[in-house]
XYZ file of C-alpha atoms in Angstrom:
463
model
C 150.781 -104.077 147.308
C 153.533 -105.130 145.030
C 156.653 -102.125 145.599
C 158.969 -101.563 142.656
C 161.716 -99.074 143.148
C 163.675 -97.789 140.448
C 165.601 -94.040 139.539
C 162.711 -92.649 137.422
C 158.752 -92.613 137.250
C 158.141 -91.976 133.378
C 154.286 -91.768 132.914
C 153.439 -92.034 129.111
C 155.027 -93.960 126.503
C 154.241 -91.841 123.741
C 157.064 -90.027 121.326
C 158.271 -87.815 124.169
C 158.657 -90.329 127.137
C 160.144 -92.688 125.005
C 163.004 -90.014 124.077
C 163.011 -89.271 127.191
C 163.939 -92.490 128.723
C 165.971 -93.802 125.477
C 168.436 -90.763 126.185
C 168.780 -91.213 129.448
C 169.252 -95.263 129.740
C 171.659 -94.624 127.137
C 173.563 -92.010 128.641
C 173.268 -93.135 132.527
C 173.014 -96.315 134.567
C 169.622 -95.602 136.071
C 166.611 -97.637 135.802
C 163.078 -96.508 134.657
C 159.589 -97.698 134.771
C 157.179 -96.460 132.186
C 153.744 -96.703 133.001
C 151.198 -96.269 129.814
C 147.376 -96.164 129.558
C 147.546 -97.915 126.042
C 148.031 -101.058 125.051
C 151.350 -100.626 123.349
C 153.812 -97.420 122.831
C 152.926 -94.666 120.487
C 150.648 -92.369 122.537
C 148.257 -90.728 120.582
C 149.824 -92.485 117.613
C 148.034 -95.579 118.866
C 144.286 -93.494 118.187
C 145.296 -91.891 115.010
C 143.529 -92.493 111.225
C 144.572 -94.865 109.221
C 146.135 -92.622 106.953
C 147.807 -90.471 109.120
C 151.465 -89.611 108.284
C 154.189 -87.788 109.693
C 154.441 -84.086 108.457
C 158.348 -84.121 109.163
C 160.689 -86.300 107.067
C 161.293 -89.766 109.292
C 165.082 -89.116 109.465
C 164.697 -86.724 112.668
C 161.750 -88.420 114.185
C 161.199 -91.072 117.241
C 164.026 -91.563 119.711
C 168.123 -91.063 118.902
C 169.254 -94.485 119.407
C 167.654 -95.936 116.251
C 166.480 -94.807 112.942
C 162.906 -94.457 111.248
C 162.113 -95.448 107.629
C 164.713 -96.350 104.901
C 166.243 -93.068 104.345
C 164.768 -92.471 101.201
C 162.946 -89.626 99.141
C 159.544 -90.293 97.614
C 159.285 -90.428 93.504
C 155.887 -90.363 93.624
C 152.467 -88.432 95.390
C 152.370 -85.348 97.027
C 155.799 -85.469 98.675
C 157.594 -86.695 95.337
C 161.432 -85.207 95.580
C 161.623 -85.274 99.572
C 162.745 -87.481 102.218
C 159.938 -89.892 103.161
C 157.030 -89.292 106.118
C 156.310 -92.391 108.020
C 153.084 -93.771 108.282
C 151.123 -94.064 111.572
C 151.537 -97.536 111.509
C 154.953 -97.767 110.857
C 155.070 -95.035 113.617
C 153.100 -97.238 116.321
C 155.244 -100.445 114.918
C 158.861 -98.596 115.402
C 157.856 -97.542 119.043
C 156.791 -101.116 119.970
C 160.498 -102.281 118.749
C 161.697 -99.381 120.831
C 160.627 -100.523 123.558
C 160.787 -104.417 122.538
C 164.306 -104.627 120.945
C 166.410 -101.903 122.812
C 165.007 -100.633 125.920
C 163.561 -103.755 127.792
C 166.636 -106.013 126.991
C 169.041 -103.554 129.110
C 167.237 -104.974 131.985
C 167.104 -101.199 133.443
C 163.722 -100.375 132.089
C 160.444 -101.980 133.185
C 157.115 -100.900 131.369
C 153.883 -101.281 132.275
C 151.341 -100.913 129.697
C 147.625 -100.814 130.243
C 148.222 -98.981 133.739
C 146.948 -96.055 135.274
C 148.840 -93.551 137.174
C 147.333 -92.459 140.360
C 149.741 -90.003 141.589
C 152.114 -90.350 144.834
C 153.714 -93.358 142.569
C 151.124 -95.420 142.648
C 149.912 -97.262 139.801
C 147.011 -99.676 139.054
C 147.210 -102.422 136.284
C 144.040 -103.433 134.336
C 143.907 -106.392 136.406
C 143.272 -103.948 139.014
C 146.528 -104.851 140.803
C 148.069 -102.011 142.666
C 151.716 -101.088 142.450
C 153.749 -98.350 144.102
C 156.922 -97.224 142.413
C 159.388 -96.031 144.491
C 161.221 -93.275 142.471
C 163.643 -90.552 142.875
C 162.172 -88.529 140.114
C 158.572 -88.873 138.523
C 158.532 -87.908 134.577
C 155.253 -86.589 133.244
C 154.824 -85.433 129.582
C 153.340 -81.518 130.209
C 151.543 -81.405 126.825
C 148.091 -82.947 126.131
C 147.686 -84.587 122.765
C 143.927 -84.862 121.577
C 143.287 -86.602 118.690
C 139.322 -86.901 117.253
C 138.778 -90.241 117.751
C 139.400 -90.002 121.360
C 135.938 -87.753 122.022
C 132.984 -86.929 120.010
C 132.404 -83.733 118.463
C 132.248 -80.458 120.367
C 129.024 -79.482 118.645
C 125.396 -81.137 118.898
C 124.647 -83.442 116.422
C 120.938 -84.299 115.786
C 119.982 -87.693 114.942
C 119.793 -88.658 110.938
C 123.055 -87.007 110.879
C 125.989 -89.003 109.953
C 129.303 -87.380 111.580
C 132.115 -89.725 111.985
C 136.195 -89.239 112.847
C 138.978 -89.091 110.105
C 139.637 -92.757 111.059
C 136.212 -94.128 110.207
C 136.731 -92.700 106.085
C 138.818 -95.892 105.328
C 135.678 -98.023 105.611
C 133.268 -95.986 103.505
C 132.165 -98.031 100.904
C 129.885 -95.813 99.555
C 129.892 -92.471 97.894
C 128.257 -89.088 99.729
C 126.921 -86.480 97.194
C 128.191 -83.799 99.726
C 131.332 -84.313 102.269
C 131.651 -81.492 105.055
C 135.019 -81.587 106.911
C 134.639 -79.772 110.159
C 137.870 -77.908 111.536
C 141.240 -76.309 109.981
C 144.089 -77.518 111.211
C 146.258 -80.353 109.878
C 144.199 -83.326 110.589
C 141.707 -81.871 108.136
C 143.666 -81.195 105.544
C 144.530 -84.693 105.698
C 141.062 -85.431 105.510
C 140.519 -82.784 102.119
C 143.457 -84.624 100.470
C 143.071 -87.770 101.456
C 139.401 -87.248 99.833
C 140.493 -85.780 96.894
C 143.254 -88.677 96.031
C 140.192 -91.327 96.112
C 138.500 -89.474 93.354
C 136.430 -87.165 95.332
C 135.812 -83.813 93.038
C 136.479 -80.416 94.765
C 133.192 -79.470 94.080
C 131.583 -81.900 96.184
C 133.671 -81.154 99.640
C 132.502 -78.094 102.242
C 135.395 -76.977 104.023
C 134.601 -75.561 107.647
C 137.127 -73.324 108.724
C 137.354 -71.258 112.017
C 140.708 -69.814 111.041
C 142.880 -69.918 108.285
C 146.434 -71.379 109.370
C 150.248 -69.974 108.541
C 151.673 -73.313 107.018
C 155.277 -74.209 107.034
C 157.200 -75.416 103.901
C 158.500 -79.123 103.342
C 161.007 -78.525 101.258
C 162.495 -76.090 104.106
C 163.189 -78.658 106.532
C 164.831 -81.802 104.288
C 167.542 -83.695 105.917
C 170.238 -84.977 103.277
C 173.267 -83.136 101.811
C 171.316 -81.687 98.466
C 169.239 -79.952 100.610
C 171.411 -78.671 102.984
C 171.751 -74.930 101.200
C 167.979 -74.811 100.931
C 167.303 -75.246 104.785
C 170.470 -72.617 105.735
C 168.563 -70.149 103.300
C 165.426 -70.574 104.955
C 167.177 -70.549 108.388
C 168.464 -67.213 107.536
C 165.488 -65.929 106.239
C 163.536 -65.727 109.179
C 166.352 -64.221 110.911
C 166.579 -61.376 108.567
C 162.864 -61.004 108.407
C 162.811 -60.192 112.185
C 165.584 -57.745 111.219
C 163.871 -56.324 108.579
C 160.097 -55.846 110.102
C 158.721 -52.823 111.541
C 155.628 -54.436 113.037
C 153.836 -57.990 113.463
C 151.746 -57.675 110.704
C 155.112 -56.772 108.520
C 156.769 -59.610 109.729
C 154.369 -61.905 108.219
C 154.415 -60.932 104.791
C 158.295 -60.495 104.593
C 158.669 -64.163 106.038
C 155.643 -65.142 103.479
C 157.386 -63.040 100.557
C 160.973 -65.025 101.868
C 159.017 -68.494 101.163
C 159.988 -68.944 104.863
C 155.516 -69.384 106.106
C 152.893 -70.236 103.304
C 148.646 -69.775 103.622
C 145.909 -72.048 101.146
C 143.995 -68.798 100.389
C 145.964 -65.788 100.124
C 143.536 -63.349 100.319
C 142.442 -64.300 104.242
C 144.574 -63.428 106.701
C 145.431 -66.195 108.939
C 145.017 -66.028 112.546
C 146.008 -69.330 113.521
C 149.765 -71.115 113.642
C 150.412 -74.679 114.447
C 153.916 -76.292 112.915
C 151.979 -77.542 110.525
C 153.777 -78.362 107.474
C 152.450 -79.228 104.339
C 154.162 -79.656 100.245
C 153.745 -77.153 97.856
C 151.511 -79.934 95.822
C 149.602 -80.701 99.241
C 149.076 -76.468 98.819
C 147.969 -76.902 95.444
C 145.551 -79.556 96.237
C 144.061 -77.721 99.233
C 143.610 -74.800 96.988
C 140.945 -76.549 94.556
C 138.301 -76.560 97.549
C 136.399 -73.147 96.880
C 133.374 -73.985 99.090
C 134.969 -72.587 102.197
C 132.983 -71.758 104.927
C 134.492 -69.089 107.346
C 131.773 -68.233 110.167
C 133.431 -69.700 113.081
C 132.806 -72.926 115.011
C 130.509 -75.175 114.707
C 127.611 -75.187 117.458
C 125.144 -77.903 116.089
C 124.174 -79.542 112.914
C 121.010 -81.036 112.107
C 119.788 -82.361 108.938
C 120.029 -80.023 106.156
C 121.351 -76.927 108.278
C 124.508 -75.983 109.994
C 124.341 -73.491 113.279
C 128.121 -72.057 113.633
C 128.975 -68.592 115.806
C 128.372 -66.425 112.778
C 125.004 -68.065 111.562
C 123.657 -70.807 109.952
C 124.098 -72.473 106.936
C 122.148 -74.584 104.278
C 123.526 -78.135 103.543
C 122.520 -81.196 101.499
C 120.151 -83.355 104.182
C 122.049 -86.456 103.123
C 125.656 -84.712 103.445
C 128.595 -86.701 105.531
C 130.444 -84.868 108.004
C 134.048 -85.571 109.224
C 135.190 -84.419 112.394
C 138.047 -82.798 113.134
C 137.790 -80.584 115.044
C 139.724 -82.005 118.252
C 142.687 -79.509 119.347
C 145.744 -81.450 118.722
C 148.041 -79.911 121.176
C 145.805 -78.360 123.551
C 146.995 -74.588 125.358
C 148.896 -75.731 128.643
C 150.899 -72.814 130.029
C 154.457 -73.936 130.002
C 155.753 -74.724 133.386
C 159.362 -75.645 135.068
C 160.850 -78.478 133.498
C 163.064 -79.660 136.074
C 162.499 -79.122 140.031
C 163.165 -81.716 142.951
C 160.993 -84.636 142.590
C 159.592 -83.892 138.740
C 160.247 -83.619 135.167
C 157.765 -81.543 132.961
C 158.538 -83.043 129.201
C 157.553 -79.815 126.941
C 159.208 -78.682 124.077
C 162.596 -77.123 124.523
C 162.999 -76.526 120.608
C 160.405 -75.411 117.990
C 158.302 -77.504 116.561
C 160.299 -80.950 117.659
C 159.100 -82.231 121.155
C 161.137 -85.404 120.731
C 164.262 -83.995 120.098
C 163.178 -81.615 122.986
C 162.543 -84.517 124.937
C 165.487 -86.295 124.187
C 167.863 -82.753 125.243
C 165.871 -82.779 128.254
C 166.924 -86.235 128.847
C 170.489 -85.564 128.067
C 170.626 -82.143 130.414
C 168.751 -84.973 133.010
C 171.831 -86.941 132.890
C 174.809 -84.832 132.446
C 174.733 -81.509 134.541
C 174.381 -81.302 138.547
C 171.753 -79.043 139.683
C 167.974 -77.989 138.689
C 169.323 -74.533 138.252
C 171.607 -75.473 135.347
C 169.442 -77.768 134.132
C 166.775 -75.586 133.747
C 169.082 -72.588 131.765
C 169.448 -75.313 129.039
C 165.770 -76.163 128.812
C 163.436 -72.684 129.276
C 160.197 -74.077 127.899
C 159.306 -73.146 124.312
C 155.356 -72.274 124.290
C 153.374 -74.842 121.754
C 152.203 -72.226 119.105
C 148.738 -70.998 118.534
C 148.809 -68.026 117.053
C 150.512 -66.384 114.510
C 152.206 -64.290 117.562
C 153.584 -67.221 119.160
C 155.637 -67.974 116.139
C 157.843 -64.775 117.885
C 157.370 -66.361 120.957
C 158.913 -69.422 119.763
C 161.767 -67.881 118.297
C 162.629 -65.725 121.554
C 162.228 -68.339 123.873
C 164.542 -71.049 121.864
C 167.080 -68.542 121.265
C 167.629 -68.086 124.610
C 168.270 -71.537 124.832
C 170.460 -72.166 121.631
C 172.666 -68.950 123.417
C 173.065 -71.250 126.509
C 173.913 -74.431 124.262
C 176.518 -72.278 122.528
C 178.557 -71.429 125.767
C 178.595 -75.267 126.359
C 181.113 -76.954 123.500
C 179.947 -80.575 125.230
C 176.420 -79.653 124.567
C 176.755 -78.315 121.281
C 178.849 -81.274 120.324
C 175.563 -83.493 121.419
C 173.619 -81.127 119.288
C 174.977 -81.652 116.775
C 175.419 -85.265 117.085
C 171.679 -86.077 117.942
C 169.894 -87.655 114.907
C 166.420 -86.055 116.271
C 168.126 -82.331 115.063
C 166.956 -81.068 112.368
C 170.405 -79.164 112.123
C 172.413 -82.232 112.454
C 171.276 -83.111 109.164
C 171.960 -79.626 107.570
C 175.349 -79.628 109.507
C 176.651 -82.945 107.995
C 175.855 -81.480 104.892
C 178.693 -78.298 105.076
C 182.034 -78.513 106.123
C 183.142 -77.652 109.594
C 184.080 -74.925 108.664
C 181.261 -73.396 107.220
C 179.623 -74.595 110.199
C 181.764 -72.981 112.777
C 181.139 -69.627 110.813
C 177.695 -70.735 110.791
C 177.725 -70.891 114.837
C 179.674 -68.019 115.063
C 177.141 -65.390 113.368
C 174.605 -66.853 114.927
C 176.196 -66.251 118.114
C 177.026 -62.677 117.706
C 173.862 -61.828 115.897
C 171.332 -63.593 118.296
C 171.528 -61.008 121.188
C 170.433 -58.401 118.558
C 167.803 -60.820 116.642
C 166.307 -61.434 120.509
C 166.045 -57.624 121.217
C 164.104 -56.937 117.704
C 161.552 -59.755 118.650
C 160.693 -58.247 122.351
C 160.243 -54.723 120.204
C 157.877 -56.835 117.696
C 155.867 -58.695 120.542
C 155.750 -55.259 122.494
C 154.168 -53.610 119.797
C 150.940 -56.347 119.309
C 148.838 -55.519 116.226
C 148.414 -58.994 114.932
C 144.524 -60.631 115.001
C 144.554 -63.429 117.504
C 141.958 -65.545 118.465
């Protein structure tokens, strides 16, 4: 068995490990062996649809030691006016010259693609050669990405029915009377739009919706100077919204009415809450679907008829269905990030697990104990719920308190490209930033207090 020692185990080579370890080999002199199941980096980039894009603007995605995109804002579609959304494939090629062009040629990092990791640092190549790494530290990525084309549906499909993935819509070369997308969450909404821009009328798309989802605006989280007021507004509109609520449900529609969450239909009430982030004319779009169905999950369709929790339902015999109903980031309790012999990758931050990565790789290499360590990196719960948008909130406040104490950290914080506030805080002076740090300091103690009041209280649907 051929041994391999080296500082760090990194299992994954997805957008978190590869943060992970770019941070860290830049910032230290250890070396690293990433060990991947795919073929190339990307993680569940690699099995996305073809049309996939980022929901974020480029600027404060991938790793911090080298840009994504161009830098510039679209003039044209439905993100016309903000900073540009990579594609998947420029996603999957930009993490292959990651790896390729900056962390292989430091001679520190040795990756091993196509390999499966066994546990107790073994590993075993395609070839089915076995390795064992000898490591100080293994690094595992403690969120589970599932994307649709990586399992078949959930639900029974009878034969005669055509049911395919978002990634199989590309190759359609014929037109369905009837298209019935199957789940809510953003992968679907791709789907819808990505329908409706090939000429596909509203009228002829079923949309099958478990729950309705709180949405998150576009034009809230721009990097770039001109935007810079917009995002500070938004900023400190949720914080006075917490201020301002007297219960869960209130919260919602002050932090709807503040422009700071946004719903497709406002009539439902949504029960779901994902990061998902989506353009006022992506909203608009999504809005000209009015054959929504809202009877719960799908539990088998056969031709003509749909069986879902709440009943069935009557369909056109010949109608195409699109899956997506796969859970994206799946529930996993948040766990430790840092003890003696492991690193739990989770998100540190809301809604950015490679910038939370990449802190977690910087904390890795620059203070001297897992008890420190961990005070700079409490685990922020992925979101499910509307709730958890409070839980978010509570638990990366406590975090952003510890960063403030810490002028080194904060100075990295503000530094990192993969911060969505670096971009807003190169757009003020540093003045206006200090001030900015400073009220945020003083007020966050009292901001944290309200949201262990709201979450006490309860009252919101959850699923």
């Amino acid at each position: 068995m051929r041994t391999i020692e080296a500082d760090y185990l990194v299992v994954g080579a997805g957008a978190m490990g590869l943060a992970f370890t770019d941070t860290l080999v830049a910032e230290t002199d250890a070396t690293v062996v990433v060990v991947d199941r795919n073929d190339q980096p990307g993680g569940h980039w690699t099995a996305a649809y073809p049309f996939v894009r980022l929901h974020q603007p480029s600027a404060y995605y991938g790793v911090n030691s080298r840009s994504l995109g161009s830098d510039t804002i679209d003039h044209s579609g439905l993100n016309a006016g903000y900073y540009e959304l990579a594609s998947g494939a420029e996603v999957c090629a930009y993490f292959d010259a990651v790896m390729r062009q900056h962390l292989l040629p430091t001679g520190r990092v040795t990756y091993l693609p196509m390999s499966e990791y066994l546990g107790d640092g073994r590993v075993r190549t395609l070839g089915g050669e076995e390795i064992e790494v000898t490591a100080r530290r293994v690094v595992t990525t403690h969120v589970e990405i599932i994307v649709p084309s990586m399992r078949g549906p959930s639900y029974d499909v009878a034969a005669g029915v055509e049911c395919m993935p978002p990634n199989a819509l590309p190759r359609l070369r014929e037109a369905r009377g009837r298209y019935v997308i199957v789940g809510a969450g953003k992968t679907a909404m791709d789907a819808c739009l990505w329908l409706l821009r090939h000429g596909v009328a509203p009228g002829r798309l079923t949309w099958i919706k478990p729950r309705d989802s709180w949405l998150l605006d576009r034009a809230a989280i721009q990097p770039g100077s001109q935007f810079a007021r917009g995002v500070l507004r938004d900023f400190s509109n949720q914080l006075n919204a917490v201020l301002e609520a007297e219960s869960l449900p209130d919260l919602f529609r002050i932090l709807e009415d503040k422009g700071c969450l946004q719903r497709i239909d406002t009539s439902v009430e949504p029960t779901m809450y994902r990061c998902a982030i989506l353009s006022k004319a992506e909203l608009e779009e999504l809005r000209r679907i009015s054959d929504v169905v809202r009877m719960g999950h799908v539990q088998s369709i056969e031709p003509g008829r749909i069986t879902l929790e709440g009943g069935t339902l009557d369909t056109d015999g010949s109608a195409l269905y699109i899956d997506c109903s796969a859970d994206g980031f799946a529930r996993i309790a948040p766990t430790t990030v840092f003890t003696d012999e492991r690193i739990a990758l989770q998100a540190v931050r809301t809604c950015q697990p490679a910038f939370s990565a990449a802190v977690i790789g910087h904390v890795e290499a620059t203070y001297p104990d897992n008890e420190t360590k961990n005070a700079y990196c409490n685990p922020v719960p992925y979101p499910s719920d509307p709730i958890d948008w409070l839980r978010m909130m509570l638990a990366f406040n406590k975090n952003q308190l510890q960063w403030f104490t810490d002028p080194d950290m904060m100075a990295w914080v503000d530094a990192s490209r993969l911060n969505v506030l670096h971009h807003v805080s190169a757009g003020v002076s540093e003045r206006a930033r200090e001030k900015i740090i400073s009220v945020l300091n003083s007020n966050m103690p009292v901001i944290n207090d309200k949201l262990e009041k709201l979450l006490a209280q309860g009252g919101y649907p959850e699923s």
